[in-house]
């Protein structure tokens, strides 16, 4: 089975800043990598699907990229509501999550 | 409006059983794959199980043989039957839907807490 290794586990940033979170797959995979945002006490929310496709209604400051074994989520012009936990997913494997604070 | 409404969590002793429900509205449950994903306290998301459109099920090794999934198409509701529960099964359990292999989990239930403790 494919394992997704996400880094970093936590990240400090400021409003207006830019951050990049990465996920590395244990083997070459298709681009069916998805990214979720989760706020405390809430269910995950889909942001990016198919590695780089923005879900309708998600702000364009969220950008996904990558291929093969390496995938990224970049958030630019950080807003207060972006401080949350982000997780990647491929098939039945989730990354460990990155807490943005 | 698409919604997944969960119920059935609670406190159970080790070795006990619990059944979680996931009721769908705004779409037909049997037309989608439905997954169960859990999150242990302070930990990341962990895939638990899924049922496909044709009723095929799959489980994570950690729960295989102890958990089962069933679907009531008349009630548009999915159930996760959890038996022989262990302390390490303590988590918030989410149901979520996708369109099949390789597609994202686009709608999630609100989650329900299962606590296994003596």
Short mmCIF file of C-alpha atoms in Angstrom, two decimals:
data_model
loop_
_atom_site.label_atom_id
_atom_site.label_comp_id
_atom_site.label_asym_id
_atom_site.label_seq_id
_atom_site.Cartn_x
_atom_site.Cartn_y
_atom_site.Cartn_z
CA UNK A 1 0.00 0.00 0.00
CA UNK A 2 1.06 3.57 -0.66
CA UNK A 3 2.11 5.62 2.37
CA UNK A 4 1.91 9.42 2.34
CA UNK A 5 4.52 11.24 4.42
CA UNK A 6 3.58 14.85 5.08
CA UNK A 7 5.85 17.63 6.30
CA UNK A 8 6.22 19.68 8.30
CA UNK A 9 3.99 18.58 11.17
CA UNK A 10 3.57 22.20 12.23
CA UNK A 11 4.31 25.53 10.67
CA UNK A 12 4.35 29.08 11.97
CA UNK A 13 3.34 31.88 9.68
CA UNK A 14 1.79 35.33 9.68
CA UNK A 15 -1.22 36.89 8.04
CA UNK A 16 -0.25 37.90 4.54
CA UNK A 17 2.52 35.34 4.34
CA UNK A 18 3.04 32.27 2.18
CA UNK A 19 3.52 28.64 3.18
CA UNK A 20 4.14 25.35 1.40
CA UNK A 21 3.25 21.92 2.76
CA UNK A 22 4.52 18.78 1.11
CA UNK A 23 3.50 15.17 0.84
CA UNK A 24 5.78 12.44 -0.37
CA UNK A 25 4.38 9.12 -1.57
CA UNK A 26 6.18 5.86 -0.87
CA UNK A 27 6.04 5.02 -4.59
CA UNK A 28 5.14 6.74 -7.82
CA UNK A 29 1.43 7.42 -7.87
CA UNK A 30 -1.13 9.03 -10.12
CA UNK A 31 -2.21 12.62 -9.61
CA UNK A 32 -5.20 11.55 -7.51
CA UNK A 33 -3.89 13.47 -4.52
CA UNK A 34 -6.32 15.52 -2.52
CA UNK A 35 -5.84 18.18 0.14
CA UNK A 36 -8.17 18.91 3.05
CA UNK A 37 -8.44 21.70 5.57
CA UNK A 38 -9.67 20.98 9.09
CA UNK A 39 -10.53 23.51 11.74
CA UNK A 40 -10.68 22.46 15.43
CA UNK A 41 -13.78 20.43 16.21
CA UNK A 42 -14.90 20.39 12.58
CA UNK A 43 -14.93 17.84 9.79
CA UNK A 44 -12.30 18.04 7.05
CA UNK A 45 -13.13 20.17 4.04
CA UNK A 46 -11.90 19.39 0.53
CA UNK A 47 -9.68 22.12 -0.95
CA UNK A 48 -7.74 20.58 -3.84
CA UNK A 49 -8.42 17.42 -5.82
CA UNK A 50 -6.45 15.66 -8.51
CA UNK A 51 -3.26 17.29 -7.20
CA UNK A 52 -3.94 20.74 -8.64
CA UNK A 53 -7.66 21.31 -9.12
CA UNK A 54 -9.32 23.85 -6.88
CA UNK A 55 -12.70 22.84 -5.53
CA UNK A 56 -15.43 25.29 -6.45
CA UNK A 57 -15.71 28.04 -3.85
CA UNK A 58 -12.18 27.62 -2.49
CA UNK A 59 -10.13 30.84 -2.72
CA UNK A 60 -7.47 30.99 -5.42
CA UNK A 61 -4.74 31.63 -2.84
CA UNK A 62 -4.72 27.85 -2.36
CA UNK A 63 -2.65 26.06 -4.97
CA UNK A 64 -1.76 22.39 -5.36
CA UNK A 65 1.02 20.92 -7.40
CA UNK A 66 3.39 18.07 -7.90
CA UNK A 67 3.55 14.70 -9.56
CA UNK A 68 5.14 11.29 -9.23
CA UNK A 69 6.02 11.00 -5.56
CA UNK A 70 6.10 14.64 -4.48
CA UNK A 71 3.07 16.87 -4.02
CA UNK A 72 2.62 20.30 -2.49
CA UNK A 73 -0.01 22.64 -1.15
CA UNK A 74 0.88 26.32 -1.24
CA UNK A 75 -1.14 29.02 0.44
CA UNK A 76 -0.37 32.63 -0.43
CA UNK A 77 -1.59 35.84 1.19
CA UNK A 78 -2.54 33.98 4.37
CA UNK A 79 -5.81 35.03 5.92
CA UNK A 80 -6.80 34.55 9.59
CA UNK A 81 -9.23 31.79 8.65
CA UNK A 82 -6.45 29.79 6.99
CA UNK A 83 -4.84 28.89 10.32
CA UNK A 84 -5.96 25.28 10.54
CA UNK A 85 -4.67 21.77 9.96
CA UNK A 86 -4.06 20.51 6.43
CA UNK A 87 -3.89 16.89 5.29
CA UNK A 88 -3.07 15.20 2.02
CA UNK A 89 -4.71 12.00 0.87
CA UNK A 90 -4.11 9.38 -1.77
CA UNK A 91 -6.50 6.44 -1.98
CA UNK A 92 -6.81 5.08 1.60
CA UNK A 93 -3.70 6.84 2.89
CA UNK A 94 -3.67 10.19 4.64
CA UNK A 95 -0.66 12.29 5.52
CA UNK A 96 -0.06 12.95 9.20
CA UNK A 97 -1.36 16.51 8.95
CA UNK A 98 0.25 19.94 9.20
CA UNK A 99 -0.91 22.42 11.78
CA UNK A 100 -0.57 25.97 10.55
CA UNK A 101 -0.29 28.40 13.44
CA UNK B 1 -28.44 20.23 -0.18
CA UNK B 2 -26.05 17.34 0.27
CA UNK B 3 -25.70 16.31 3.91
CA UNK B 4 -24.37 13.38 5.91
CA UNK B 5 -25.83 13.24 9.41
CA UNK B 6 -24.04 11.00 11.87
CA UNK B 7 -25.22 9.46 15.12
CA UNK B 8 -24.47 6.59 17.46
CA UNK B 9 -21.24 7.48 19.19
CA UNK B 10 -20.64 7.24 22.91
CA UNK B 11 -18.78 5.55 25.74
CA UNK B 12 -18.28 1.79 25.62
CA UNK B 13 -16.20 -0.65 27.65
CA UNK B 14 -13.31 -2.54 26.08
CA UNK B 15 -14.65 -5.60 24.28
CA UNK B 16 -18.01 -3.95 23.76
CA UNK B 17 -19.89 -3.03 20.61
CA UNK B 18 -21.30 0.10 19.08
CA UNK B 19 -23.10 0.95 15.85
CA UNK B 20 -22.59 4.24 14.08
CA UNK B 21 -25.10 5.63 11.60
CA UNK B 22 -24.56 7.92 8.63
CA UNK B 23 -27.81 9.21 7.12
CA UNK B 24 -27.64 10.88 3.72
CA UNK B 25 -29.86 13.62 2.37
CA UNK B 26 -29.76 15.45 -0.92
CA UNK B 27 -28.32 12.46 -2.75
CA UNK B 28 -28.69 8.70 -3.01
CA UNK B 29 -26.23 6.87 -0.79
CA UNK B 30 -26.02 3.76 -2.98
CA UNK B 31 -24.83 5.85 -5.93
CA UNK B 32 -21.57 6.72 -4.19
CA UNK B 33 -18.71 5.09 -2.39
CA UNK B 34 -18.97 5.85 1.32
CA UNK B 35 -15.94 5.80 3.58
CA UNK B 36 -15.37 5.84 7.32
CA UNK B 37 -12.38 7.86 8.46
CA UNK B 38 -11.35 8.29 12.08
CA UNK B 39 -9.19 10.70 14.03
CA UNK B 40 -7.71 9.63 17.33
CA UNK B 41 -7.28 12.42 19.90
CA UNK B 42 -4.56 14.79 18.75
CA UNK B 43 -3.72 12.64 15.73
CA UNK B 44 -4.18 12.74 11.97
CA UNK B 45 -6.88 11.27 9.79
CA UNK B 46 -6.94 7.48 9.40
CA UNK B 47 -8.95 5.62 6.79
CA UNK B 48 -11.05 2.85 8.35
CA UNK B 49 -13.34 1.30 5.76
CA UNK B 50 -15.43 1.80 2.64
CA UNK B 51 -18.36 0.40 0.74
CA UNK B 52 -18.69 0.71 -3.01
CA UNK B 53 -21.76 1.18 -5.17
CA UNK B 54 -22.07 -2.57 -5.70
CA UNK B 55 -21.74 -3.25 -1.98
CA UNK B 56 -18.14 -4.37 -1.91
CA UNK B 57 -16.44 -3.56 1.39
CA UNK B 58 -12.84 -3.09 2.50
CA UNK B 59 -11.34 -2.46 5.92
CA UNK B 60 -8.08 -1.25 7.37
CA UNK B 61 -6.00 -4.04 8.88
CA UNK B 62 -6.46 -2.50 12.33
CA UNK B 63 -10.23 -3.11 12.28
CA UNK B 64 -10.59 -6.01 9.84
CA UNK B 65 -12.63 -8.80 11.36
CA UNK B 66 -14.05 -6.53 14.07
CA UNK B 67 -15.91 -3.86 12.06
CA UNK B 68 -18.57 -4.36 9.40
CA UNK B 69 -20.49 -2.01 7.11
CA UNK B 70 -24.08 -2.30 6.04
CA UNK B 71 -26.34 -0.09 4.00
CA UNK B 72 -30.11 0.42 4.26
CA UNK B 73 -31.15 1.80 0.90
CA UNK B 74 -34.74 2.37 2.07
CA UNK B 75 -33.50 4.70 4.81
CA UNK B 76 -30.59 6.06 2.71
CA UNK B 77 -28.39 5.26 5.70
CA UNK B 78 -25.05 3.55 6.21
CA UNK B 79 -24.01 1.75 9.37
CA UNK B 80 -20.63 0.91 10.86
CA UNK B 81 -20.91 -1.98 13.31
CA UNK B 82 -17.94 -1.99 15.65
CA UNK B 83 -17.32 -5.09 17.76
CA UNK B 84 -14.55 -6.14 20.16
CA UNK B 85 -13.69 -2.50 20.70
CA UNK B 86 -10.29 -1.57 22.07
CA UNK B 87 -8.94 1.55 23.75
CA UNK B 88 -7.08 2.39 20.55
CA UNK B 89 -10.41 2.63 18.70
CA UNK B 90 -11.16 5.78 20.67
CA UNK B 91 -11.58 8.49 18.05
CA UNK B 92 -13.93 10.79 16.23
CA UNK B 93 -15.41 8.82 13.36
CA UNK B 94 -16.42 10.54 10.12
CA UNK B 95 -18.38 9.20 7.17
CA UNK B 96 -17.59 10.75 3.81
CA UNK B 97 -18.55 10.14 0.21
CA UNK B 98 -16.69 10.03 -3.07
CA UNK B 99 -17.50 9.08 -6.66
CA UNK B 100 -15.29 6.00 -6.75
CA UNK B 101 -11.64 5.04 -6.92
CA UNK B 102 -9.33 8.00 -7.40
CA UNK B 103 -11.94 10.64 -6.58
CA UNK B 104 -11.87 12.97 -3.57
CA UNK B 105 -13.96 12.83 -0.41
CA UNK B 106 -16.16 15.78 -1.28
CA UNK B 107 -18.73 15.70 1.52
CA UNK B 108 -18.22 14.69 5.12
CA UNK B 109 -20.45 14.01 8.08
CA UNK B 110 -20.02 16.10 11.20
CA UNK B 111 -18.25 13.31 13.06
CA UNK B 112 -19.17 11.29 16.13
CA UNK B 113 -16.98 10.53 19.14
CA UNK B 114 -16.39 6.96 20.22
CA UNK B 115 -14.70 6.49 23.58
CA UNK B 116 -13.56 3.02 24.61
CA UNK B 117 -12.72 3.00 28.30
CA UNK B 118 -13.38 1.02 31.45
#
